[in-house]
Amino acid sequence: MTTLQQNYSVDKKGYYGKFGGAYIPEMLYPNVEELQQNYLDIIYQPEFQAEYHALLKDYVGRPTPLFYANRLSEKYQTNVYLKREDLCHTGAHKVNNTIGQILLAKKLGKQKIVAETGAGQHGVATATVCALMGLECIVYMGEIDIKRQAPNVARMKMLGAEVRPATSGSKTLKDATNEAMRHWINNPVDTHYIIGSVVGPHPYPDMVARFQAIISEEIRWQLLEKTGTENPDYVIACVGGGSNAAGAFYHYLDDPSVQLIAAEAGGHGINSGMSAATTFLGKMGVLHGSKSILMQTEDGQVVEPHSISAGLDYPGIGPMHAHLWDSGRAKFFAITDEESLTAGFELSKLEGIIPAIESAHALAVLPYLKAAANETVVINLSGRGDKDLDTYMKYL
Ligand SMILES: *Cc1c(COP(=O)(O)O)cnc(C)c1O
């Protein structure tokens, strides 16, 4: 299936250039080492691959379509294709990763799953696969997020998961992640920790990227079928932690003829003090077990990010993206809340597709791109907008 990439893939120690690694408390070594030593062997076993692909097909609904957006293309005078991750079971790309990790957990002989969640999307994707496989599921979620995201809390409970409030710090995603890690330290033998993006200590960023790589694997043959060539001129994706972008970029990383474009959440603007545009505002630092770019004060305190989209409201990015940014391989845009809303309304009216506000950030790059009439743009539509109707309705 997926071959090791030349320049932009992880090295043996878990680094992408100067970013990555495994900066973890000693108590976590046994868990993380067990994963580091086994993940590649397990996930490339033919039996594992067969099971993973069968579930992607019959449970998730893959391959997701690659849709030529006619009216959007007309408006921007270029050729825009949408990769429809919004049509995955549970409404976003996150399930590609949780399917892979739950199969891995079973191969490692684990009976319990722990996860963190911010807005609840990853919590729901994890609770879903735990129900599917009959594994016990505990999801840590910030106390404030539990109040803000009641429908997803209800979904997780209905799927049989236990939702535990994280009551420390700012009571949001970063605190939920800390508590999920602590839980894993205390339950190393029977529990696997399912991280929801290309973040965390090695091997998580690489492992999650490989599970999401199915996105660009499909784009290649779908585009070939439709246009006669595997390569678009541009691939655009939004970046919170970076998993949907990692998946959409993966098979194009070493082909410089394909321009990789990442849309970060600019919030109210990068100079407003209310932003989540990590590459514009961040510095090198360590967060949740890996060295990357993160938003921090002079003395290294993590800065609270802001974005209208819960999925992009994260003060860091994964190490792969830090390296893509640092090396210039990918170009980064900071898209404001307002620009993303405009793009979300535009796609709804022009194509009859209501995108997640996260995905709308990727769409909002189009006016800046100025792609030529004979060029091809693939936009990864990471999720559907049903969960965001309350937000959209405020601006209708
Ligand atoms: C969680 C989420 C994101 C952001 O996460 P990444 O790891 O950056 O992909 C983007 N879009 C949707 C729909 C999400 O649910």
PDB file of C-alpha atoms in Angstrom, residues 97-223:
ATOM      1  CA  ASN A  97      -7.929   6.913  11.844  1.00  0.00           C
ATOM      2  CA  THR A  98     -10.088   5.448  14.607  1.00  0.00           C
ATOM      3  CA  ILE A  99     -10.849   2.360  12.475  1.00  0.00           C
ATOM      4  CA  GLY A 100      -7.124   1.806  11.980  1.00  0.00           C
ATOM      5  CA  GLN A 101      -6.244   2.354  15.625  1.00  0.00           C
ATOM      6  CA  ILE A 102      -8.985   0.132  17.027  1.00  0.00           C
ATOM      7  CA  LEU A 103      -7.764  -2.729  14.824  1.00  0.00           C
ATOM      8  CA  LEU A 104      -4.228  -2.070  16.075  1.00  0.00           C
ATOM      9  CA  ALA A 105      -5.455  -2.055  19.685  1.00  0.00           C
ATOM     10  CA  LYS A 106      -7.047  -5.448  19.174  1.00  0.00           C
ATOM     11  CA  LYS A 107      -3.849  -6.880  17.669  1.00  0.00           C
ATOM     12  CA  LEU A 108      -1.962  -5.573  20.711  1.00  0.00           C
ATOM     13  CA  GLY A 109      -4.423  -7.428  22.930  1.00  0.00           C
ATOM     14  CA  LYS A 110      -5.935  -4.315  24.532  1.00  0.00           C
ATOM     15  CA  GLN A 111      -9.480  -4.432  25.896  1.00  0.00           C
ATOM     16  CA  LYS A 112      -9.988  -0.757  26.698  1.00  0.00           C
ATOM     17  CA  ILE A 113      -9.669   2.502  24.816  1.00  0.00           C
ATOM     18  CA  VAL A 114      -8.992   5.967  26.154  1.00  0.00           C
ATOM     19  CA  ALA A 115      -9.229   9.121  24.042  1.00  0.00           C
ATOM     20  CA  GLU A 116      -9.315  12.897  24.369  1.00  0.00           C
ATOM     21  CA  THR A 117     -11.749  15.134  22.585  1.00  0.00           C
ATOM     22  CA  GLY A 118     -12.257  18.863  22.107  1.00  0.00           C
ATOM     23  CA  ALA A 119     -15.471  19.547  20.257  1.00  0.00           C
ATOM     24  CA  GLY A 120     -16.402  15.889  20.530  1.00  0.00           C
ATOM     25  CA  GLN A 121     -15.821  14.862  16.910  1.00  0.00           C
ATOM     26  CA  HIS A 122     -12.890  12.584  17.697  1.00  0.00           C
ATOM     27  CA  GLY A 123     -14.699  11.338  20.805  1.00  0.00           C
ATOM     28  CA  VAL A 124     -17.663  10.330  18.659  1.00  0.00           C
ATOM     29  CA  ALA A 125     -15.429   8.665  16.037  1.00  0.00           C
ATOM     30  CA  THR A 126     -13.699   6.726  18.825  1.00  0.00           C
ATOM     31  CA  ALA A 127     -16.916   5.764  20.642  1.00  0.00           C
ATOM     32  CA  THR A 128     -18.277   4.583  17.279  1.00  0.00           C
ATOM     33  CA  VAL A 129     -15.458   2.106  16.594  1.00  0.00           C
ATOM     34  CA  CYS A 130     -15.463   0.935  20.227  1.00  0.00           C
ATOM     35  CA  ALA A 131     -19.139   0.051  19.864  1.00  0.00           C
ATOM     36  CA  LEU A 132     -18.351  -1.674  16.576  1.00  0.00           C
ATOM     37  CA  MET A 133     -15.634  -3.799  18.172  1.00  0.00           C
ATOM     38  CA  GLY A 134     -17.124  -4.200  21.648  1.00  0.00           C
ATOM     39  CA  LEU A 135     -14.264  -2.470  23.481  1.00  0.00           C
ATOM     40  CA  GLU A 136     -14.703  -0.312  26.575  1.00  0.00           C
ATOM     41  CA  CYS A 137     -14.342   3.404  25.842  1.00  0.00           C
ATOM     42  CA  ILE A 138     -13.438   6.307  28.119  1.00  0.00           C
ATOM     43  CA  VAL A 139     -13.295   9.796  26.605  1.00  0.00           C
ATOM     44  CA  TYR A 140     -11.806  12.754  28.466  1.00  0.00           C
ATOM     45  CA  MET A 141     -13.358  16.075  27.573  1.00  0.00           C
ATOM     46  CA  GLY A 142     -12.861  19.529  29.099  1.00  0.00           C
ATOM     47  CA  GLU A 143     -15.630  20.523  31.472  1.00  0.00           C
ATOM     48  CA  ILE A 144     -16.274  23.671  29.446  1.00  0.00           C
ATOM     49  CA  ASP A 145     -16.409  21.705  26.176  1.00  0.00           C
ATOM     50  CA  ILE A 146     -18.913  19.268  27.705  1.00  0.00           C
ATOM     51  CA  LYS A 147     -21.230  22.226  28.260  1.00  0.00           C
ATOM     52  CA  ARG A 148     -20.575  23.733  24.792  1.00  0.00           C
ATOM     53  CA  GLN A 149     -20.933  20.506  22.826  1.00  0.00           C
ATOM     54  CA  ALA A 150     -23.943  18.771  24.352  1.00  0.00           C
ATOM     55  CA  PRO A 151     -25.070  16.906  21.182  1.00  0.00           C
ATOM     56  CA  ASN A 152     -21.706  15.157  20.812  1.00  0.00           C
ATOM     57  CA  VAL A 153     -21.682  14.258  24.509  1.00  0.00           C
ATOM     58  CA  ALA A 154     -25.104  12.664  23.996  1.00  0.00           C
ATOM     59  CA  ARG A 155     -23.829  10.769  20.928  1.00  0.00           C
ATOM     60  CA  MET A 156     -20.838   9.361  22.812  1.00  0.00           C
ATOM     61  CA  LYS A 157     -23.065   8.225  25.689  1.00  0.00           C
ATOM     62  CA  MET A 158     -25.546   6.659  23.308  1.00  0.00           C
ATOM     63  CA  LEU A 159     -22.661   4.754  21.700  1.00  0.00           C
ATOM     64  CA  GLY A 160     -21.783   3.373  25.121  1.00  0.00           C
ATOM     65  CA  ALA A 161     -18.754   5.508  25.992  1.00  0.00           C
ATOM     66  CA  GLU A 162     -18.047   7.041  29.367  1.00  0.00           C
ATOM     67  CA  VAL A 163     -17.347  10.770  29.113  1.00  0.00           C
ATOM     68  CA  ARG A 164     -15.080  12.022  31.907  1.00  0.00           C
ATOM     69  CA  PRO A 165     -14.780  15.764  32.514  1.00  0.00           C
ATOM     70  CA  ALA A 166     -11.279  17.279  32.552  1.00  0.00           C
ATOM     71  CA  THR A 167     -11.432  19.857  35.319  1.00  0.00           C
ATOM     72  CA  SER A 168      -7.859  21.191  35.345  1.00  0.00           C
ATOM     73  CA  GLY A 169      -6.436  24.292  33.633  1.00  0.00           C
ATOM     74  CA  SER A 170      -8.668  25.963  31.087  1.00  0.00           C
ATOM     75  CA  LYS A 171     -10.945  22.862  31.100  1.00  0.00           C
ATOM     76  CA  THR A 172     -10.648  22.426  27.323  1.00  0.00           C
ATOM     77  CA  LEU A 173      -8.856  20.166  24.803  1.00  0.00           C
ATOM     78  CA  LYS A 174      -5.305  20.599  26.072  1.00  0.00           C
ATOM     79  CA  ASP A 175      -6.416  19.600  29.576  1.00  0.00           C
ATOM     80  CA  ALA A 176      -8.446  16.656  28.290  1.00  0.00           C
ATOM     81  CA  THR A 177      -5.306  15.460  26.454  1.00  0.00           C
ATOM     82  CA  ASN A 178      -3.231  15.706  29.637  1.00  0.00           C
ATOM     83  CA  GLU A 179      -5.784  13.688  31.582  1.00  0.00           C
ATOM     84  CA  ALA A 180      -6.135  11.044  28.877  1.00  0.00           C
ATOM     85  CA  MET A 181      -2.332  10.608  28.926  1.00  0.00           C
ATOM     86  CA  ARG A 182      -2.385  10.324  32.714  1.00  0.00           C
ATOM     87  CA  HIS A 183      -5.098   7.684  32.458  1.00  0.00           C
ATOM     88  CA  TRP A 184      -2.962   5.729  29.999  1.00  0.00           C
ATOM     89  CA  ILE A 185       0.061   5.894  32.304  1.00  0.00           C
ATOM     90  CA  ASN A 186      -2.046   4.373  35.070  1.00  0.00           C
ATOM     91  CA  ASN A 187      -3.522   1.657  32.836  1.00  0.00           C
ATOM     92  CA  PRO A 188      -0.653   0.629  30.548  1.00  0.00           C
ATOM     93  CA  VAL A 189      -1.416  -3.064  30.187  1.00  0.00           C
ATOM     94  CA  ASP A 190      -5.040  -3.252  29.083  1.00  0.00           C
ATOM     95  CA  THR A 191      -5.562   0.198  27.489  1.00  0.00           C
ATOM     96  CA  HIS A 192      -4.720   1.751  24.112  1.00  0.00           C
ATOM     97  CA  TYR A 193      -4.787   5.536  23.709  1.00  0.00           C
ATOM     98  CA  ILE A 194      -6.368   6.684  20.434  1.00  0.00           C
ATOM     99  CA  ILE A 195      -5.059  10.156  19.569  1.00  0.00           C
ATOM    100  CA  GLY A 196      -7.258  12.079  17.132  1.00  0.00           C
ATOM    101  CA  SER A 197      -4.761  13.924  14.948  1.00  0.00           C
ATOM    102  CA  VAL A 198      -1.160  13.840  13.667  1.00  0.00           C
ATOM    103  CA  VAL A 199       0.068  15.057  17.046  1.00  0.00           C
ATOM    104  CA  GLY A 200       1.503  13.404  20.159  1.00  0.00           C
ATOM    105  CA  PRO A 201       4.716  11.439  20.688  1.00  0.00           C
ATOM    106  CA  HIS A 202       6.203   9.292  17.910  1.00  0.00           C
ATOM    107  CA  PRO A 203       4.755   7.060  16.450  1.00  0.00           C
ATOM    108  CA  TYR A 204       1.356   8.758  16.629  1.00  0.00           C
ATOM    109  CA  PRO A 205       1.875  11.484  13.986  1.00  0.00           C
ATOM    110  CA  ASP A 206       3.210   8.964  11.469  1.00  0.00           C
ATOM    111  CA  MET A 207       0.661   6.300  12.363  1.00  0.00           C
ATOM    112  CA  VAL A 208      -2.310   8.658  12.045  1.00  0.00           C
ATOM    113  CA  ALA A 209      -0.913  10.061   8.765  1.00  0.00           C
ATOM    114  CA  ARG A 210      -0.692   6.522   7.354  1.00  0.00           C
ATOM    115  CA  PHE A 211      -4.298   5.789   8.294  1.00  0.00           C
ATOM    116  CA  GLN A 212      -5.454   9.056   6.722  1.00  0.00           C
ATOM    117  CA  ALA A 213      -3.266   8.522   3.626  1.00  0.00           C
ATOM    118  CA  ILE A 214      -6.192   6.617   2.111  1.00  0.00           C
ATOM    119  CA  ILE A 215      -7.515  10.091   1.164  1.00  0.00           C
ATOM    120  CA  SER A 216      -4.713  10.906  -1.301  1.00  0.00           C
ATOM    121  CA  GLU A 217      -4.428   7.265  -2.382  1.00  0.00           C
ATOM    122  CA  GLU A 218      -7.992   7.606  -3.649  1.00  0.00           C
ATOM    123  CA  ILE A 219      -7.525  11.124  -5.051  1.00  0.00           C
ATOM    124  CA  ARG A 220      -4.721   9.835  -7.272  1.00  0.00           C
ATOM    125  CA  TRP A 221      -6.725   7.158  -9.062  1.00  0.00           C
ATOM    126  CA  GLN A 222      -9.934   9.175  -9.058  1.00  0.00           C
ATOM    127  CA  LEU A 223      -8.219  12.143 -10.668  1.00  0.00           C
TER     128      LEU A 223
END
